[in-house]
CSV table of N, CA and C and ligand atoms in Angstrom, one decimal:
chain,number,residue,atom,x,y,z
A,893,MET,N,-10.6,16.0,0.0
A,893,MET,CA,-11.5,15.5,-0.9
A,893,MET,C,-11.3,13.9,-1.1
A,894,ASN,N,-12.8,13.3,-1.2
A,894,ASN,CA,-13.0,12.2,-2.0
A,894,ASN,C,-13.4,11.7,-3.2
A,895,VAL,N,-12.8,11.3,-3.8
A,895,VAL,CA,-13.9,10.5,-5.7
A,895,VAL,C,-14.2,9.2,-5.3
A,896,LEU,N,-15.4,9.3,-6.1
A,896,LEU,CA,-15.9,7.7,-6.0
A,896,LEU,C,-15.9,7.3,-7.7
A,897,VAL,N,-15.1,6.2,-7.9
A,897,VAL,CA,-15.3,5.9,-9.2
A,897,VAL,C,-16.0,4.9,-9.3
A,898,ILE,N,-17.4,4.3,-10.6
A,898,ILE,CA,-17.7,3.4,-10.4
A,898,ILE,C,-17.7,2.9,-12.2
A,899,ASN,N,-17.7,1.5,-12.3
A,899,ASN,CA,-17.6,1.1,-13.4
A,899,ASN,C,-18.7,-0.2,-13.2
A,900,GLY,N,-19.1,-0.3,-14.3
A,900,GLY,CA,-20.0,-1.2,-14.6
A,900,GLY,C,-20.2,-2.4,-15.1
A,901,PRO,N,-21.3,-3.2,-15.9
A,901,PRO,CA,-20.8,-4.7,-16.1
A,901,PRO,C,-19.9,-4.9,-17.0
A,902,ASN,N,-19.4,-5.7,-16.9
A,902,ASN,CA,-18.7,-6.6,-17.3
A,902,ASN,C,-17.1,-5.6,-18.0
A,903,LEU,N,-17.3,-4.4,-17.0
A,903,LEU,CA,-15.6,-4.0,-17.2
A,903,LEU,C,-14.4,-4.4,-16.5
A,904,ASN,N,-14.8,-5.6,-15.6
A,904,ASN,CA,-13.9,-6.5,-15.1
A,904,ASN,C,-13.0,-7.4,-16.3
A,905,LEU,N,-13.6,-7.5,-17.8
A,905,LEU,CA,-12.9,-8.2,-18.2
A,905,LEU,C,-12.0,-7.2,-19.1
A,906,LEU,N,-11.8,-6.2,-19.0
A,906,LEU,CA,-11.0,-5.4,-19.8
A,906,LEU,C,-10.0,-6.1,-20.1
A,907,GLY,N,-9.2,-5.9,-21.2
A,907,GLY,CA,-8.0,-6.4,-21.6
A,907,GLY,C,-7.9,-7.6,-22.1
A,908,ILE,N,-9.2,-8.9,-21.7
A,908,ILE,CA,-9.7,-10.4,-22.1
A,908,ILE,C,-9.5,-10.2,-23.9
A,909,ARG,N,-10.8,-9.3,-23.9
A,909,ARG,CA,-11.4,-9.3,-25.1
A,909,ARG,C,-11.3,-8.0,-25.9
A,910,GLU,N,-11.7,-7.8,-27.4
A,910,GLU,CA,-12.3,-7.2,-27.7
A,910,GLU,C,-10.8,-5.4,-28.0
A,911,PRO,N,-9.9,-6.1,-28.0
A,911,PRO,CA,-9.2,-5.2,-27.8
A,911,PRO,C,-9.4,-3.5,-28.3
A,912,ASP,N,-9.5,-3.9,-29.8
A,912,ASP,CA,-10.0,-2.7,-30.7
A,912,ASP,C,-10.7,-1.9,-30.4
A,913,LEU,N,-11.9,-2.2,-29.5
A,913,LEU,CA,-12.7,-1.3,-28.7
A,913,LEU,C,-11.8,-1.0,-27.7
A,914,TYR,N,-11.6,-1.7,-26.5
A,914,TYR,CA,-11.4,-1.3,-24.8
A,914,TYR,C,-10.0,-1.2,-25.1
A,915,GLY,N,-9.1,-1.9,-26.0
A,915,GLY,CA,-7.2,-1.2,-25.8
A,915,GLY,C,-6.8,-3.0,-25.3
A,916,LYS,N,-5.9,-2.8,-25.1
A,916,LYS,CA,-5.1,-4.1,-24.2
A,916,LYS,C,-5.4,-4.1,-22.9
A,917,GLN,N,-5.2,-2.7,-22.1
A,917,GLN,CA,-5.2,-2.5,-20.7
A,917,GLN,C,-5.9,-3.7,-20.2
A,918,ASP,N,-5.5,-4.0,-19.2
A,918,ASP,CA,-7.0,-4.7,-17.8
A,918,ASP,C,-7.5,-4.2,-17.1
A,919,TYR,N,-8.5,-4.5,-16.1
A,919,TYR,CA,-8.8,-4.2,-15.1
A,919,TYR,C,-8.1,-3.6,-13.9
A,920,ALA,N,-7.4,-3.9,-14.1
A,920,ALA,CA,-6.0,-3.4,-13.3
A,920,ALA,C,-5.6,-2.1,-13.3
A,921,ALA,N,-5.1,-2.2,-15.0
A,921,ALA,CA,-4.0,-1.2,-15.0
A,921,ALA,C,-5.6,0.0,-14.7
A,922,LEU,N,-6.2,0.0,-15.0
A,922,LEU,CA,-7.6,0.8,-14.8
A,922,LEU,C,-7.6,1.6,-13.5
A,923,VAL,N,-7.6,0.5,-13.1
A,923,VAL,CA,-7.6,1.0,-11.5
A,923,VAL,C,-6.1,1.5,-10.9
A,924,ALA,N,-5.0,1.0,-11.6
A,924,ALA,CA,-3.4,1.4,-11.2
A,924,ALA,C,-3.7,3.0,-11.1
A,925,LEU,N,-4.8,3.2,-12.9
A,925,LEU,CA,-4.2,4.8,-13.7
A,925,LEU,C,-4.6,5.8,-12.4
A,926,VAL,N,-6.0,4.7,-11.6
A,926,VAL,CA,-6.8,6.3,-11.6
A,926,VAL,C,-6.4,6.2,-9.9
A,927,GLU,N,-5.9,5.2,-9.4
A,927,GLU,CA,-5.3,5.9,-8.1
A,927,GLU,C,-4.3,6.6,-7.7
A,928,GLU,N,-3.0,6.0,-9.5
A,928,GLU,CA,-2.4,7.0,-9.3
A,928,GLU,C,-3.2,8.5,-9.3
A,929,THR,N,-3.6,8.8,-10.4
A,929,THR,CA,-4.3,10.5,-10.5
A,929,THR,C,-4.3,10.6,-9.5
A,930,CYS,N,-5.3,10.7,-8.9
A,930,CYS,CA,-5.7,10.8,-7.4
A,930,CYS,C,-5.3,10.8,-6.9
A,931,ALA,N,-3.9,10.1,-6.0
A,931,ALA,CA,-2.8,10.4,-5.4
A,931,ALA,C,-1.9,11.6,-6.0
A,932,GLN,N,-1.9,12.1,-7.3
A,932,GLN,CA,-1.1,12.9,-7.4
A,932,GLN,C,-1.8,14.2,-6.9
A,933,GLU,N,-3.4,14.1,-7.1
A,933,GLU,CA,-3.6,15.5,-7.2
A,933,GLU,C,-4.4,15.5,-6.0
A,934,GLY,N,-3.7,14.9,-5.6
A,934,GLY,CA,-4.5,14.9,-3.9
A,934,GLY,C,-5.4,14.7,-3.0
A,935,LEU,N,-6.0,13.5,-3.9
A,935,LEU,CA,-7.5,13.3,-3.8
A,935,LEU,C,-7.5,11.4,-3.0
A,936,GLY,N,-8.6,11.9,-2.4
A,936,GLY,CA,-9.0,10.0,-2.0
A,936,GLY,C,-10.1,9.7,-3.1
A,937,VAL,N,-9.5,8.2,-2.9
A,937,VAL,CA,-10.1,7.6,-4.0
A,937,VAL,C,-10.7,6.2,-3.2
A,938,GLU,N,-12.1,5.9,-3.9
A,938,GLU,CA,-12.6,4.5,-4.2
A,938,GLU,C,-13.1,3.6,-5.1
A,939,VAL,N,-12.6,3.1,-6.0
A,939,VAL,CA,-12.5,2.3,-7.1
A,939,VAL,C,-13.9,1.3,-7.2
A,940,TYR,N,-14.3,1.3,-7.6
A,940,TYR,CA,-16.1,0.7,-7.6
A,940,TYR,C,-16.5,-0.4,-8.7
A,941,GLN,N,-16.4,-2.0,-8.5
A,941,GLN,CA,-16.8,-2.4,-10.3
A,941,GLN,C,-17.9,-2.9,-10.0
A,942,SER,N,-18.9,-3.0,-10.6
A,942,SER,CA,-20.0,-4.0,-10.5
A,942,SER,C,-20.9,-4.3,-11.6
A,943,ASN,N,-20.9,-5.9,-12.1
A,943,ASN,CA,-21.8,-6.2,-12.8
A,943,ASN,C,-23.7,-6.0,-12.8
A,944,HIS,N,-24.2,-5.7,-11.2
A,944,HIS,CA,-25.1,-5.8,-10.7
A,944,HIS,C,-25.6,-4.3,-10.6
A,945,GLU,N,-27.0,-4.2,-11.4
A,945,GLU,CA,-28.1,-2.5,-11.7
A,945,GLU,C,-27.6,-2.0,-10.1
A,946,GLY,N,-28.4,-3.1,-9.4
A,946,GLY,CA,-29.1,-2.6,-7.7
A,946,GLY,C,-28.0,-2.5,-6.9
A,947,ASP,N,-26.9,-3.1,-7.2
A,947,ASP,CA,-25.9,-2.6,-6.2
A,947,ASP,C,-25.0,-1.7,-6.9
A,948,ILE,N,-25.1,-1.1,-7.7
A,948,ILE,CA,-24.4,0.6,-8.2
A,948,ILE,C,-25.5,1.6,-7.5
A,949,VAL,N,-27.0,1.3,-8.1
A,949,VAL,CA,-27.8,2.1,-7.5
A,949,VAL,C,-27.2,2.7,-5.9
A,950,ASP,N,-27.1,1.2,-4.7
A,950,ASP,CA,-26.9,1.5,-3.2
A,950,ASP,C,-25.5,2.2,-3.1
A,951,LYS,N,-24.0,1.9,-3.6
A,951,LYS,CA,-23.3,2.6,-4.1
A,951,LYS,C,-22.9,4.2,-4.6
A,952,ILE,N,-24.0,4.8,-5.2
A,952,ILE,CA,-24.2,5.8,-5.6
A,952,ILE,C,-25.0,6.5,-4.1
A,953,GLN,N,-25.7,5.8,-3.7
A,953,GLN,CA,-26.6,6.8,-2.4
A,953,GLN,C,-26.0,6.2,-1.1
A,954,ALA,N,-25.0,5.3,-1.2
A,954,ALA,CA,-24.1,5.5,0.2
A,954,ALA,C,-22.9,6.5,-0.4
A,955,ALA,N,-22.9,6.6,-1.3
A,955,ALA,CA,-22.1,7.9,-1.8
A,955,ALA,C,-22.0,9.6,-0.8
A,956,LEU,N,-22.9,9.2,-0.9
A,956,LEU,CA,-23.7,10.7,0.4
A,956,LEU,C,-23.1,11.4,1.1
A,957,GLY,N,-22.0,12.6,1.7
A,957,GLY,CA,-21.7,12.5,2.7
A,957,GLY,C,-20.2,11.7,2.7
A,958,LYS,N,-19.7,10.8,2.1
A,958,LYS,CA,-18.5,9.9,2.3
A,958,LYS,C,-18.0,10.7,1.2
A,959,PHE,N,-18.6,10.6,-0.4
A,959,PHE,CA,-17.3,11.4,-1.2
A,959,PHE,C,-17.7,12.7,-1.8
A,960,ASP,N,-17.0,13.5,-2.5
A,960,ASP,CA,-17.5,14.3,-3.0
A,960,ASP,C,-17.7,14.7,-4.4
A,961,GLY,N,-17.2,13.6,-4.8
A,961,GLY,CA,-18.2,14.2,-6.5
A,961,GLY,C,-17.6,11.9,-7.3
A,962,ILE,N,-18.3,12.1,-8.3
A,962,ILE,CA,-18.0,10.4,-8.5
A,962,ILE,C,-17.8,10.9,-10.3
A,963,VAL,N,-17.0,9.4,-10.8
A,963,VAL,CA,-16.9,9.4,-12.0
A,963,VAL,C,-17.2,8.2,-12.5
A,964,ILE,N,-18.0,8.3,-13.2
A,964,ILE,CA,-18.9,6.9,-13.7
A,964,ILE,C,-18.7,6.6,-14.8
A,965,ASN,N,-18.4,4.8,-15.2
A,965,ASN,CA,-19.2,4.8,-16.7
A,965,ASN,C,-19.8,3.4,-16.5
A,966,PRO,N,-21.0,3.7,-16.6
A,966,PRO,CA,-21.9,2.5,-16.0
A,966,PRO,C,-22.2,1.5,-17.4
A,967,ALA,N,-21.5,1.8,-18.5
A,967,ALA,CA,-20.8,0.4,-19.1
A,967,ALA,C,-22.6,0.0,-19.4
A,968,ALA,N,-23.1,-0.8,-20.0
A,968,ALA,CA,-24.4,-1.3,-21.1
A,968,ALA,C,-25.1,-0.3,-20.2
A,969,TYR,N,-25.5,-0.2,-18.6
A,969,TYR,CA,-26.5,0.1,-17.9
A,969,TYR,C,-26.5,1.7,-18.4
A,970,THR,N,-25.3,2.1,-19.2
A,970,THR,CA,-25.7,3.6,-19.9
A,970,THR,C,-26.9,4.3,-20.2
A,971,HIS,N,-27.3,3.3,-21.5
A,971,HIS,CA,-27.6,2.6,-22.4
A,971,HIS,C,-29.2,2.3,-21.5
A,972,THR,N,-29.3,1.6,-20.6
A,972,THR,CA,-30.9,1.2,-20.4
A,972,THR,C,-31.7,1.8,-19.0
A,973,SER,N,-30.6,1.7,-18.2
A,973,SER,CA,-30.8,2.4,-16.2
A,973,SER,C,-31.4,4.0,-16.3
A,974,VAL,N,-32.8,3.7,-15.5
A,974,VAL,CA,-33.4,4.8,-14.9
A,974,VAL,C,-33.3,4.8,-14.0
A,975,ALA,N,-33.1,3.3,-13.6
A,975,ALA,CA,-32.3,3.7,-12.1
A,975,ALA,C,-31.0,4.4,-11.8
A,976,ILE,N,-30.2,4.6,-12.1
A,976,ILE,CA,-29.1,4.6,-12.4
A,976,ILE,C,-29.2,6.3,-12.4
A,977,LEU,N,-29.8,6.7,-13.3
A,977,LEU,CA,-29.9,8.2,-13.6
A,977,LEU,C,-30.3,8.7,-12.4
A,978,ASP,N,-32.0,7.8,-11.8
A,978,ASP,CA,-31.8,9.1,-10.6
A,978,ASP,C,-31.4,8.5,-9.1
A,979,ALA,N,-30.0,7.7,-9.0
A,979,ALA,CA,-29.4,8.0,-8.2
A,979,ALA,C,-28.7,9.6,-7.9
A,980,LEU,N,-28.4,8.8,-8.8
A,980,LEU,CA,-27.6,9.9,-9.6
A,980,LEU,C,-28.1,11.3,-8.9
A,981,LYS,N,-29.3,11.7,-10.3
A,981,LYS,CA,-30.4,12.4,-9.5
A,981,LYS,C,-30.7,13.3,-7.8
A,982,ALA,N,-30.2,12.3,-7.3
A,982,ALA,CA,-30.8,12.0,-5.9
A,982,ALA,C,-29.7,12.0,-4.9
A,983,VAL,N,-28.7,11.6,-4.8
A,983,VAL,CA,-28.1,12.3,-4.3
A,983,VAL,C,-27.2,13.2,-4.9
A,984,ALA,N,-27.3,14.2,-5.7
A,984,ALA,CA,-26.6,15.6,-6.5
A,984,ALA,C,-25.4,15.8,-6.4
A,985,LEU,N,-24.9,14.3,-6.7
A,985,LEU,CA,-22.8,15.1,-6.4
A,985,LEU,C,-22.7,15.1,-7.7
A,986,PRO,N,-21.8,15.7,-7.6
A,986,PRO,CA,-21.0,16.3,-9.2
A,986,PRO,C,-20.8,15.0,-9.9
A,987,ALA,N,-20.9,14.8,-10.8
A,987,ALA,CA,-20.6,13.5,-11.6
A,987,ALA,C,-20.1,13.9,-13.0
A,988,VAL,N,-19.7,12.9,-13.5
A,988,VAL,CA,-18.9,12.5,-14.7
A,988,VAL,C,-18.7,11.2,-15.2
A,989,GLU,N,-19.3,11.5,-16.4
A,989,GLU,CA,-19.7,10.0,-16.7
A,989,GLU,C,-18.5,10.1,-18.0
A,990,VAL,N,-17.6,8.5,-17.9
A,990,VAL,CA,-16.7,7.9,-19.0
A,990,VAL,C,-17.1,7.1,-20.0
A,991,HIS,N,-16.6,6.8,-21.1
A,991,HIS,CA,-17.4,6.1,-21.6
A,991,HIS,C,-15.6,5.5,-22.4
A,992,ILE,N,-14.8,4.2,-21.9
A,992,ILE,CA,-13.5,3.8,-22.9
A,992,ILE,C,-13.5,4.1,-24.6
A,993,SER,N,-14.8,3.2,-25.0
A,993,SER,CA,-15.2,3.7,-26.6
A,993,SER,C,-15.5,5.6,-26.8
A,994,ASP,N,-15.8,5.6,-28.1
A,994,ASP,CA,-16.5,6.4,-29.4
A,994,ASP,C,-18.1,6.0,-28.9
A,995,VAL,N,-18.7,5.6,-27.8
A,995,VAL,CA,-19.7,5.7,-28.2
A,995,VAL,C,-21.0,5.8,-29.6
A,996,SER,N,-20.1,7.9,-29.5
A,996,SER,CA,-20.8,8.3,-30.3
A,996,SER,C,-20.9,7.4,-32.0
A,997,LYS,N,-20.2,6.5,-31.8
A,997,LYS,CA,-19.4,6.2,-33.2
A,997,LYS,C,-19.8,4.9,-33.5
A,998,ARG,N,-21.0,4.1,-32.4
A,998,ARG,CA,-21.2,2.9,-32.5
A,998,ARG,C,-22.8,3.0,-33.1
A,999,GLU,N,-23.2,1.7,-32.5
A,999,GLU,CA,-24.6,1.3,-32.8
A,999,GLU,C,-25.8,2.8,-32.1
A,1000,GLU,N,-27.2,2.3,-32.6
A,1000,GLU,CA,-27.8,3.2,-32.2
A,1000,GLU,C,-28.5,3.5,-30.9
A,1001,PHE,N,-29.0,1.8,-30.3
A,1001,PHE,CA,-28.7,2.1,-29.1
A,1001,PHE,C,-27.7,2.4,-28.0
A,1002,ARG,N,-27.0,2.6,-28.8
A,1002,ARG,CA,-25.2,3.5,-27.8
A,1002,ARG,C,-25.4,4.5,-27.9
A,1003,GLN,N,-26.8,4.9,-28.3
A,1003,GLN,CA,-26.9,6.8,-28.6
A,1003,GLN,C,-27.7,7.5,-27.5
A,1004,VAL,N,-27.7,6.5,-26.9
A,1004,VAL,CA,-29.2,7.1,-25.6
A,1004,VAL,C,-27.8,6.7,-24.4
A,1005,SER,N,-27.7,8.2,-23.6
A,1005,SER,CA,-27.2,7.7,-22.7
A,1005,SER,C,-28.8,8.6,-21.0
A,1006,TYR,N,-28.7,7.2,-20.4
A,1006,TYR,CA,-30.1,7.7,-19.4
A,1006,TYR,C,-28.9,8.2,-18.0
A,1007,ALA,N,-27.7,7.9,-17.9
A,1007,ALA,CA,-26.6,8.9,-16.6
A,1007,ALA,C,-26.7,10.2,-17.1
A,1008,ARG,N,-25.7,10.5,-18.4
A,1008,ARG,CA,-25.2,12.1,-19.0
A,1008,ARG,C,-26.2,12.5,-18.8
A,1009,LEU,N,-27.9,12.9,-18.1
A,1009,LEU,CA,-29.0,13.5,-17.8
A,1009,LEU,C,-28.1,13.9,-16.2
A,1010,ALA,N,-27.5,13.0,-15.8
A,1010,ALA,CA,-27.3,14.1,-14.4
A,1010,ALA,C,-25.8,14.3,-14.2
A,1011,CYS,N,-25.0,14.1,-15.4
A,1011,CYS,CA,-23.7,14.4,-15.4
A,1011,CYS,C,-23.4,15.8,-15.5
A,1012,ILE,N,-22.0,16.3,-14.8
A,1012,ILE,CA,-21.4,18.1,-15.2
A,1012,ILE,C,-20.8,17.5,-16.8
A,1013,LYS,N,-20.4,16.2,-16.9
A,1013,LYS,CA,-19.3,16.2,-18.5
A,1013,LYS,C,-18.8,14.6,-19.1
A,1014,THR,N,-18.6,14.8,-20.0
A,1014,THR,CA,-18.6,13.2,-20.3
A,1014,THR,C,-17.5,13.0,-21.2
A,1015,TYR,N,-16.6,12.1,-21.2
A,1015,TYR,CA,-15.3,11.9,-21.5
A,1015,TYR,C,-15.5,10.6,-22.7
A,1016,MET,N,-15.9,10.2,-24.2
A,1016,MET,CA,-15.5,8.9,-24.5
A,1016,MET,C,-14.4,9.1,-25.5
A,1017,GLY,N,-14.4,7.4,-26.0
A,1017,GLY,CA,-13.0,7.9,-27.3
A,1017,GLY,C,-11.9,8.0,-26.4
A,1018,LEU,N,-11.3,7.9,-25.7
A,1018,LEU,CA,-10.3,8.2,-25.3
A,1018,LEU,C,-9.2,7.2,-24.4
A,1019,GLY,N,-9.7,5.8,-24.4
A,1019,GLY,CA,-9.7,4.6,-23.4
A,1019,GLY,C,-9.3,5.3,-21.9
A,1020,LEU,N,-8.1,4.6,-21.4
A,1020,LEU,CA,-8.2,4.9,-20.1
A,1020,LEU,C,-8.3,6.0,-19.7
A,1021,GLU,N,-7.2,6.9,-21.0
A,1021,GLU,CA,-7.0,7.9,-20.0
A,1021,GLU,C,-8.3,8.7,-20.4
A,1022,GLY,N,-9.4,9.0,-20.6
A,1022,GLY,CA,-10.6,9.2,-20.0
A,1022,GLY,C,-10.9,9.5,-19.0
A,1023,TYR,N,-10.7,8.8,-18.0
A,1023,TYR,CA,-10.7,8.3,-16.8
A,1023,TYR,C,-9.9,9.4,-16.2
A,1024,ARG,N,-8.8,9.7,-16.6
A,1024,ARG,CA,-7.8,10.9,-15.6
A,1024,ARG,C,-8.1,12.0,-16.1
A,1025,GLN,N,-8.7,12.3,-17.3
A,1025,GLN,CA,-9.2,13.7,-18.1
A,1025,GLN,C,-10.8,14.1,-16.6
A,1026,ALA,N,-11.1,12.8,-16.6
A,1026,ALA,CA,-12.8,13.1,-15.7
A,1026,ALA,C,-12.6,13.6,-14.7
A,1027,ILE,N,-10.6,12.6,-13.6
A,1027,ILE,CA,-10.5,13.1,-12.4
A,1027,ILE,C,-10.4,14.7,-12.6
A,1028,LEU,N,-9.9,15.2,-13.1
A,1028,LEU,CA,-8.8,16.0,-13.5
A,1028,LEU,C,-10.2,17.5,-13.3
A,1029,TYR,N,-10.7,17.1,-14.5
A,1029,TYR,CA,-12.2,17.9,-14.3
A,1029,TYR,C,-12.9,18.1,-13.0
A,1030,LEU,N,-13.1,17.0,-12.8
A,1030,LEU,CA,-14.1,16.5,-11.6
A,1030,LEU,C,-13.6,17.6,-10.3
A,1031,LYS,N,-11.9,17.0,-10.3
A,1031,LYS,CA,-10.7,18.5,-9.4
A,1031,LYS,C,-11.5,19.4,-8.8
A,1032,ASP,N,-11.2,20.2,-10.6
A,1032,ASP,CA,-11.2,21.8,-11.1
A,1032,ASP,C,-12.6,21.9,-10.7
A,1033,TYR,N,-13.2,21.3,-11.1
A,1033,TYR,CA,-15.3,21.5,-10.7
A,1033,TYR,C,-15.1,22.0,-9.6
A,1034,LEU,N,-14.8,21.2,-9.0
A,1034,LEU,CA,-14.7,20.9,-7.1
A,1034,LEU,C,-14.2,22.0,-6.2
A,1035,THR,N,-12.8,22.5,-7.0
A,1035,THR,CA,-12.1,23.6,-6.4
A,1035,THR,C,-12.8,25.7,-6.6
A,1036,LYS,N,-13.7,24.7,-7.8
A,1036,LYS,CA,-13.6,26.6,-8.2
A,1036,LYS,C,-14.8,26.3,-7.5
B,2000,CA2,O1,-16.9,2.3,-23.8
B,2000,CA2,C1,-17.4,2.1,-22.7
B,2000,CA2,O2,-16.6,2.3,-21.5
B,2000,CA2,C2,-19.0,1.5,-22.2
B,2000,CA2,O3,-19.8,1.9,-21.1
B,2000,CA2,C3,-18.2,-0.1,-22.1
B,2000,CA2,C4,-19.7,-0.4,-22.3
B,2000,CA2,C5,-20.4,-0.6,-23.1
B,2000,CA2,O4,-21.3,-1.4,-23.2
B,2000,CA2,C6,-20.7,0.9,-23.2
B,2000,CA2,O5,-21.9,1.1,-24.6
B,2000,CA2,C7,-20.1,1.8,-23.5
B,2000,CA2,C8,-19.0,-2.1,-22.4
B,2000,CA2,C9,-17.8,-2.7,-21.3
B,2000,CA2,C10,-17.8,-4.2,-21.8
B,2000,CA2,O6,-16.0,-4.3,-21.4
B,2000,CA2,C11,-15.8,-5.9,-22.1
B,2000,CA2,C12,-14.4,-5.7,-21.8
B,2000,CA2,C13,-13.5,-6.9,-22.3
B,2000,CA2,C14,-14.4,-7.5,-22.9
B,2000,CA2,C15,-15.7,-7.4,-23.6
B,2000,CA2,C16,-16.5,-6.4,-22.2
């Protein structure tokens, strides 16, 4: 069983600024947590990050036939990208949305999530732990 973990724009800067919102751990720590979790659960994984909407759309399209499910934090594209929503709908792989911060308690413009419309579950406000929860949820979903 293979999982694709996608991170959107600026998440490569984790740990550099805004620790109150996104924590003190850096992007390498996020990748390590995801890889460790998947190894423990017997899952194959690829972790992908891009600052470019079209590259994320391409990656989602290319997931078909290679991955069984997707964990995605579209970052700012969460609130703007119909293209990412359409790509998730097009491949129709089970997808789980993750946000490090609790977007429900932030600005009005963060209250919209297009990606969520194609996701089976959302985790927010749990920090990097949200990725672990998302992987466990996806494994459980794929196993049943
Ligand atoms: O809480 C999340 O995970 C977000 O997806 C993070 C996005 C934000 O636009 C979403 O509304 C919620 C922003 C990621 C930017 O990450 C940074 C990390 C360190 C320093 C600056 C930005």
